[in-house]
mmCIF file of C-alpha atoms and ligand atoms in Angstrom:
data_model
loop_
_atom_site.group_PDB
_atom_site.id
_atom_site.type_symbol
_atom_site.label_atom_id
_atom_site.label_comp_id
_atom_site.label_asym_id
_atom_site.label_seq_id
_atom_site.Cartn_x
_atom_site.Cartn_y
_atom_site.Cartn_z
ATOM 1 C CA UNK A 19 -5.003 115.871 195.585
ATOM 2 C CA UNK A 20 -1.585 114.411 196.517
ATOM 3 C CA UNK A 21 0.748 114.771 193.533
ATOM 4 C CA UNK A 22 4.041 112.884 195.146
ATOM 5 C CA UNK A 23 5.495 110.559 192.728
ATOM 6 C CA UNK A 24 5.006 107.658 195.340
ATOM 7 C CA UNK A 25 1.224 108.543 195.124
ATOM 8 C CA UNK A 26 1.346 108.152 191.115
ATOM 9 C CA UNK A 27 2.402 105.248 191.168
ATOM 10 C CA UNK A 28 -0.598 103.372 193.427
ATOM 11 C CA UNK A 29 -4.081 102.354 192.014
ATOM 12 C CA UNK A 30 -6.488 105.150 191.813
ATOM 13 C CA UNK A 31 -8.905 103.067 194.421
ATOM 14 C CA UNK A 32 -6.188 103.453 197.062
ATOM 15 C CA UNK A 33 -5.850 107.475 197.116
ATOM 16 C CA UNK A 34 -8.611 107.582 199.314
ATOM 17 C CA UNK A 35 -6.848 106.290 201.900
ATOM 18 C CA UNK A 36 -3.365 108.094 201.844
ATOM 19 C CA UNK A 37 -2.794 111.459 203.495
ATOM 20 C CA UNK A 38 -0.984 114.256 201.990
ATOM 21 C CA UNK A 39 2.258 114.115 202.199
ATOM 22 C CA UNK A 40 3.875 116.436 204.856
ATOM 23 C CA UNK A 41 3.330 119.958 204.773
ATOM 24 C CA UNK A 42 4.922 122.983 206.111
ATOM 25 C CA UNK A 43 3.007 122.921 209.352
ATOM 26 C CA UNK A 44 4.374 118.711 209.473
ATOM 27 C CA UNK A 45 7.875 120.387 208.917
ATOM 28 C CA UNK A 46 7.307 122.849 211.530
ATOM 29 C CA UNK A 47 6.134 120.899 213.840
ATOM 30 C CA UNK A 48 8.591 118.343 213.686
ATOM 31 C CA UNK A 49 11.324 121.070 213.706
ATOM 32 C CA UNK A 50 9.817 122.765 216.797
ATOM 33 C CA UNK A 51 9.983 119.050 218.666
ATOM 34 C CA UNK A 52 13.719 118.794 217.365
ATOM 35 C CA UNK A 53 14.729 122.409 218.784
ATOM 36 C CA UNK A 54 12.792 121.130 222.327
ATOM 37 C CA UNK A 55 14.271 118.079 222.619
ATOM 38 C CA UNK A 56 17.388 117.507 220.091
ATOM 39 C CA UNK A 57 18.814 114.140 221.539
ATOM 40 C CA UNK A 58 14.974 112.814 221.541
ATOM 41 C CA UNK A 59 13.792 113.497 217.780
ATOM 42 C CA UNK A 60 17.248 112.997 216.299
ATOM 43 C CA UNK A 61 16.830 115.268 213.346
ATOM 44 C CA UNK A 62 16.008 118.608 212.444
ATOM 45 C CA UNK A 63 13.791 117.643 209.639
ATOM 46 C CA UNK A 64 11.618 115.025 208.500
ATOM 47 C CA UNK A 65 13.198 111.668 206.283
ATOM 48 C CA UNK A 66 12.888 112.092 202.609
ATOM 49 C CA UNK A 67 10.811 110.112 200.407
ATOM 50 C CA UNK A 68 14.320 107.982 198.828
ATOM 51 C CA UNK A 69 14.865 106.873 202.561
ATOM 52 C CA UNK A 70 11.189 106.037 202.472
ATOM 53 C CA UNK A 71 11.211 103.821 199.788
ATOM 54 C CA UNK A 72 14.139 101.916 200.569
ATOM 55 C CA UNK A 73 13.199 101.439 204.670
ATOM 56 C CA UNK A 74 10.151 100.014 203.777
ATOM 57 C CA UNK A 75 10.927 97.970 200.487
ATOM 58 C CA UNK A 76 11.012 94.258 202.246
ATOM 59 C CA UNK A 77 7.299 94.400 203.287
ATOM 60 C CA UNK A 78 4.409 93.252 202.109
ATOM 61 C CA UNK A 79 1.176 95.065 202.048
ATOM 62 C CA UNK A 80 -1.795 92.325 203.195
ATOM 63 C CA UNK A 81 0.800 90.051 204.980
ATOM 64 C CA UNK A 82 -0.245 91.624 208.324
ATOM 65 C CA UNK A 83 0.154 94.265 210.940
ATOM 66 C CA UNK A 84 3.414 96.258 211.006
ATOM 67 C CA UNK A 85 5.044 98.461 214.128
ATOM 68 C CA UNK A 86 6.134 101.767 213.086
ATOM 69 C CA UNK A 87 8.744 103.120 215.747
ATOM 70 C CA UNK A 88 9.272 106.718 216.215
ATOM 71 C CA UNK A 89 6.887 107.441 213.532
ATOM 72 C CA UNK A 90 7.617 111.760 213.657
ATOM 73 C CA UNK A 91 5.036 113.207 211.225
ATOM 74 C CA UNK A 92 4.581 109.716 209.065
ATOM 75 C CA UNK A 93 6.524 109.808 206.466
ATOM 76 C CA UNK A 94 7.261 106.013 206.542
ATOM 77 C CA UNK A 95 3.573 105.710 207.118
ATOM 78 C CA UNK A 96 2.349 107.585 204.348
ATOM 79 C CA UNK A 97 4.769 105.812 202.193
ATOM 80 C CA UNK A 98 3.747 102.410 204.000
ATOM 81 C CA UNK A 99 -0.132 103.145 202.805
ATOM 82 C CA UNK A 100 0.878 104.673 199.013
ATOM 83 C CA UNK A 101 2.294 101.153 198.892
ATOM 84 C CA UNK A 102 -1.245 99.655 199.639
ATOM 85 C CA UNK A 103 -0.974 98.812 203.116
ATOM 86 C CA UNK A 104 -4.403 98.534 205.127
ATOM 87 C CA UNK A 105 -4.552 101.479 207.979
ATOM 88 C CA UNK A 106 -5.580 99.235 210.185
ATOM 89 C CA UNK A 107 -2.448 96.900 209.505
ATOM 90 C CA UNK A 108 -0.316 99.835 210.799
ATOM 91 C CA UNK A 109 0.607 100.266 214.758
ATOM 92 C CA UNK A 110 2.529 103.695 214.987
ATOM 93 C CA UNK A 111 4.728 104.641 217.904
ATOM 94 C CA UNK A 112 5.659 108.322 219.033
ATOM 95 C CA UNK A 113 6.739 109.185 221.881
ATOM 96 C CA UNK A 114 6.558 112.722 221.647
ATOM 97 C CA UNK A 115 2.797 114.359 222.728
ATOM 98 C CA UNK A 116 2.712 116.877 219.441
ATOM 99 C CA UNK A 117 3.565 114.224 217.322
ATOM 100 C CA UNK A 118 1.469 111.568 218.236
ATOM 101 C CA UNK A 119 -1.537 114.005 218.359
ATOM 102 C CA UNK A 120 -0.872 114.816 214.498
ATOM 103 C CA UNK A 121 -0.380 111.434 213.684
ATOM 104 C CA UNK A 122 -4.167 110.790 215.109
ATOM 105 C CA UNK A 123 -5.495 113.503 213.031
ATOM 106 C CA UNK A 124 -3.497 112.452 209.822
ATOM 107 C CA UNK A 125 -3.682 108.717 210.133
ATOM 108 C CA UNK A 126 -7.193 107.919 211.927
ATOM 109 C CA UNK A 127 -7.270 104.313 210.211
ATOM 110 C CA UNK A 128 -4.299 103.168 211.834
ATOM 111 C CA UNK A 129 -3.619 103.125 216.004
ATOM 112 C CA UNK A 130 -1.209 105.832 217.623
ATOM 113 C CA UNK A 131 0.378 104.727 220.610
ATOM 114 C CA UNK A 132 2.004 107.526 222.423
ATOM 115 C CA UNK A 133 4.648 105.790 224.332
ATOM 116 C CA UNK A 134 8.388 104.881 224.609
ATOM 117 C CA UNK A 135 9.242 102.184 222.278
ATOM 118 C CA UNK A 136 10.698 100.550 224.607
ATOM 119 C CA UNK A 137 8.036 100.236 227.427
ATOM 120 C CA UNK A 138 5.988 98.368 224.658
ATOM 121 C CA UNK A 139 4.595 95.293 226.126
ATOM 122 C CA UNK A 140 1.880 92.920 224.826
ATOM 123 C CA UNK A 141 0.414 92.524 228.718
ATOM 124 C CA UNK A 142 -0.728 95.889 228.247
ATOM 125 C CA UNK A 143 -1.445 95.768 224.630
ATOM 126 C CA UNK A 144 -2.953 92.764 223.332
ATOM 127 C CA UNK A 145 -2.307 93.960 219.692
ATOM 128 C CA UNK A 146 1.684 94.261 220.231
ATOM 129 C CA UNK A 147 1.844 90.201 218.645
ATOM 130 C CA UNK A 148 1.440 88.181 215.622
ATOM 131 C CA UNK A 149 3.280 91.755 214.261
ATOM 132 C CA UNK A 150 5.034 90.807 210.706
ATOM 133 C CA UNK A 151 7.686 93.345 210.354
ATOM 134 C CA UNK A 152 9.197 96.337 212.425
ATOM 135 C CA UNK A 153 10.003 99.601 211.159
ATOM 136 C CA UNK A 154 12.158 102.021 212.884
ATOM 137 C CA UNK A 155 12.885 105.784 212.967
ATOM 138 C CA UNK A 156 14.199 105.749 216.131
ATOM 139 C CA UNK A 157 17.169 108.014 217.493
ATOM 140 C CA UNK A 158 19.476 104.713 217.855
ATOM 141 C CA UNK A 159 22.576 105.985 217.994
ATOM 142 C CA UNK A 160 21.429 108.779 220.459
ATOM 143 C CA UNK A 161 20.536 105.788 222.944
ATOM 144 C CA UNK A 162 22.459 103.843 225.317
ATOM 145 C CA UNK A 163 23.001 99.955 225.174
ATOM 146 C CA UNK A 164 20.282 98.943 227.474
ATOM 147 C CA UNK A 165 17.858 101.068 225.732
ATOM 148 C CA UNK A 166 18.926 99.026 222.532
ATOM 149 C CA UNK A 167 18.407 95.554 224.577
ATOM 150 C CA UNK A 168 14.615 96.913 225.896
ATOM 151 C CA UNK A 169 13.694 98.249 222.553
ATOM 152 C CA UNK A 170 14.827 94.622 220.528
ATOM 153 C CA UNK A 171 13.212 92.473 223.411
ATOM 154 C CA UNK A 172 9.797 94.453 222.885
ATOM 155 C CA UNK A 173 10.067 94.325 219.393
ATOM 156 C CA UNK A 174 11.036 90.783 218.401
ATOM 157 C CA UNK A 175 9.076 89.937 221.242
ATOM 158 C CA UNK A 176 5.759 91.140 219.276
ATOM 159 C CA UNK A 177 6.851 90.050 215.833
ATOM 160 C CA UNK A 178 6.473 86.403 214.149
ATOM 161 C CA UNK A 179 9.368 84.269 214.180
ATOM 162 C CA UNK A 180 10.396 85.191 210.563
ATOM 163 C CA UNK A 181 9.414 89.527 211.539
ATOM 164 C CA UNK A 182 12.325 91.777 210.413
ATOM 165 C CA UNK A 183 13.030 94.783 212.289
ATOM 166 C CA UNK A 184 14.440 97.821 209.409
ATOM 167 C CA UNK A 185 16.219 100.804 210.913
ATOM 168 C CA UNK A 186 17.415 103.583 209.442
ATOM 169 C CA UNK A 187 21.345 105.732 210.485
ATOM 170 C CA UNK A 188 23.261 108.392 209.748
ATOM 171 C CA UNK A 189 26.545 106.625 210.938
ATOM 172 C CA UNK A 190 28.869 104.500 209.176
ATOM 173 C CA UNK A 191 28.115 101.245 210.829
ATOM 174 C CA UNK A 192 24.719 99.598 212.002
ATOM 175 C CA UNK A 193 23.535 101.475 216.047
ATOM 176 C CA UNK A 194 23.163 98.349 217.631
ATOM 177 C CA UNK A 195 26.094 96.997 218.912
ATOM 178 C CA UNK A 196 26.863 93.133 217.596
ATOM 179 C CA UNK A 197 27.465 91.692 221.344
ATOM 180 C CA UNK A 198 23.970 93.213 221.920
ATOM 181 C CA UNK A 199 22.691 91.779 219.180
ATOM 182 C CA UNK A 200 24.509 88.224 220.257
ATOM 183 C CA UNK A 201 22.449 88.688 223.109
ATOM 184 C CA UNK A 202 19.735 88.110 221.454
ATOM 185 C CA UNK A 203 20.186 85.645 218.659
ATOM 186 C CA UNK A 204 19.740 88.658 216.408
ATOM 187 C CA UNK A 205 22.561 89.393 213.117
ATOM 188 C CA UNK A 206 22.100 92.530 210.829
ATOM 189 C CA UNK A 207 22.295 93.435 207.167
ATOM 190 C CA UNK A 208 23.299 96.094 205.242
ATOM 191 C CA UNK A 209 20.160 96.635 202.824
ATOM 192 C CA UNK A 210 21.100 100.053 201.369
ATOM 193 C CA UNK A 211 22.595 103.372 201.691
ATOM 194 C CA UNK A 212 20.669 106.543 200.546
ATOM 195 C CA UNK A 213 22.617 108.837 199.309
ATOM 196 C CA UNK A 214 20.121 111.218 198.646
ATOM 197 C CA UNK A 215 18.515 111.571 201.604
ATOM 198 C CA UNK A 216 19.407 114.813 203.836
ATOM 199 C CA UNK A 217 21.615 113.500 205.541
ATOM 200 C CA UNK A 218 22.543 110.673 204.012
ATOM 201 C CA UNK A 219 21.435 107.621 205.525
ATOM 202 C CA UNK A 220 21.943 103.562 206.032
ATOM 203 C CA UNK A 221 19.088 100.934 205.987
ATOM 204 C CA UNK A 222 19.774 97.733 208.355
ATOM 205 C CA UNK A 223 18.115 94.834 208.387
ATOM 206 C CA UNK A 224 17.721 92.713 212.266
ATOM 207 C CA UNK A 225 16.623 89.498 211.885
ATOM 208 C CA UNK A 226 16.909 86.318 214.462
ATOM 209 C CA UNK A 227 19.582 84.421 213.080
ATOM 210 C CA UNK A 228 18.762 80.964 212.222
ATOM 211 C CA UNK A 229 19.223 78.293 215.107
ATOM 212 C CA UNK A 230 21.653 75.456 214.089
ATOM 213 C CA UNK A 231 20.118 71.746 213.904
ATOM 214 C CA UNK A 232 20.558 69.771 216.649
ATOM 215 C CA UNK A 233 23.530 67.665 216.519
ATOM 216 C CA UNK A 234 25.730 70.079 214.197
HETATM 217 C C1 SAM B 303 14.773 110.868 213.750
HETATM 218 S S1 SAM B 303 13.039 111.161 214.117
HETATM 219 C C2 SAM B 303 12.345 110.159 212.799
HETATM 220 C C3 SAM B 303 10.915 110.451 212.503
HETATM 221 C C4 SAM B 303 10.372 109.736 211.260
HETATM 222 N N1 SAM B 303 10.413 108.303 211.398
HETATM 223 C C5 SAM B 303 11.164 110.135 210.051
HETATM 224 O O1 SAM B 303 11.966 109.320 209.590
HETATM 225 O O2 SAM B 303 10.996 111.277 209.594
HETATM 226 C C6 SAM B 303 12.823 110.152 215.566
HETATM 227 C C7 SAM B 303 11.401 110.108 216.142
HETATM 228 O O3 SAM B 303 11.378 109.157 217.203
HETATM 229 C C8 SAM B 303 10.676 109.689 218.310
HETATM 230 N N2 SAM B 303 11.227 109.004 219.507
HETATM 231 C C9 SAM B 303 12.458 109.188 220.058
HETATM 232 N N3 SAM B 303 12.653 108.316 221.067
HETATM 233 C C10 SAM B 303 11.522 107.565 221.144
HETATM 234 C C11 SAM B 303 11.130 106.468 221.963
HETATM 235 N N4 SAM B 303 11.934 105.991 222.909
HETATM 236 N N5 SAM B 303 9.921 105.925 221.762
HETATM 237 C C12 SAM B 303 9.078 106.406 220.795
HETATM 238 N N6 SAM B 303 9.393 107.433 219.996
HETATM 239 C C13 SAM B 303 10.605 108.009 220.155
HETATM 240 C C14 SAM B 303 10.953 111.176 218.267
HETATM 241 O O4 SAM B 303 9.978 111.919 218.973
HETATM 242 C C15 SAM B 303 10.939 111.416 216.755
HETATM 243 O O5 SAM B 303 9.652 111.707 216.290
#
């Protein structure tokens, strides 16, 4: 029976649906990926459930499908569905083979697509639209500018107007760079710093940045 305090606190009629939380083989996993391919995974162990919580606290379970970017072994996800969310609703990107083939087995309600975030394209993938919210565990700051401008066209180019993209860093200041996010009509917000995550981390917020009225 899952016993994490983020479990406790959803309806008894939605356990069914929510996987364990990670276990040692999750951990080890994940840390095998890490000691393959450092500048790739980004971390040497999994996000906590604090960094969790706050990453995913703007959306709304039932308002629609949400990308998950650089899912690892789910924790966002498994967070994402203690908070109600519909398996289905959930579109989980991982790059890395391992990875993706756990998240299959863990999360069989929900579709793993085991590609680069930024090669996402609704030509190939009819589902990549009408998305209402982005969340991302990418390796940001381990990327290089035009990787940032591939991954935010992809994304906001799959989301709703009003989608959000939330990202999560261990730096002091949000991975994007603003001119790239000029580029795109895009402005970020500080949404909260989590202190008690190993290592600490920052949650952004990218939205489009509303267009002025004509005439102003
Ligand atoms: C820092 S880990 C975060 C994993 C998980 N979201 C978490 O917070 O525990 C980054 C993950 O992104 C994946 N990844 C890195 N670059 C990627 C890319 N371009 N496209 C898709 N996944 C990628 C890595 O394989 C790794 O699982």
């Amino acid at each position: 029976m899952p016993s994490s305090s983020a479990e406790n606190t959803v309806p008894k009629s939605q356990h069914s649906s929510v996987a364990p939380p990670d276990g040692w083989k999750e951990k080890l996993l994940f840390a095998q990926a890490f000691l393959r391919n450092p500048l790739d995974v980004g971390a040497i162990m999994p996000s906590g459930l604090a960094l969790a919580r706050a990453i995913t606290a703007g959306l709304v379970p039932g308002a629609g499908k949400v990308l998950e970017l650089g899912t690892g072994t789910g924790v966002f996800t498994q967070q994402m569905l203690a908070m109600g969310f519909d398996p289905t609703d959930l579109i989980l990107v991982e790059q890395n083979p391992g990875l993706a083939t756990n998240l299959r087995k863990r999360f069989p309600g929900s579709t793993v697509l085991q590609t680069s975030a930024q090669a996402l394209d609704v030509h190939h993938n009819p589902m990549l639209s009408d998305v209402t919210a982005t969340v991302c565990g990418l390796p940001l700051r381990n990327m290089r500018d035009h990787e940032h401008r591939q991954l935010l066209e992809a994304t906001f180019k799959a989301m709703r107007p009003d989608g959000n993209l939330y990202l999560f860093t261990y730096g002091l200041k949000c991975p994007i760079a603003r001119s790239t996010l000029d580029a795109h009509h895009l402005g970020s917000a500080l949404k909260k710093v989590v202190i008690k995550n190993v290592p600490p981390a920052a949650v952004y917020c990218i939205s489009r940045r509303a267009e002025p009225e004509p005439g102003n």
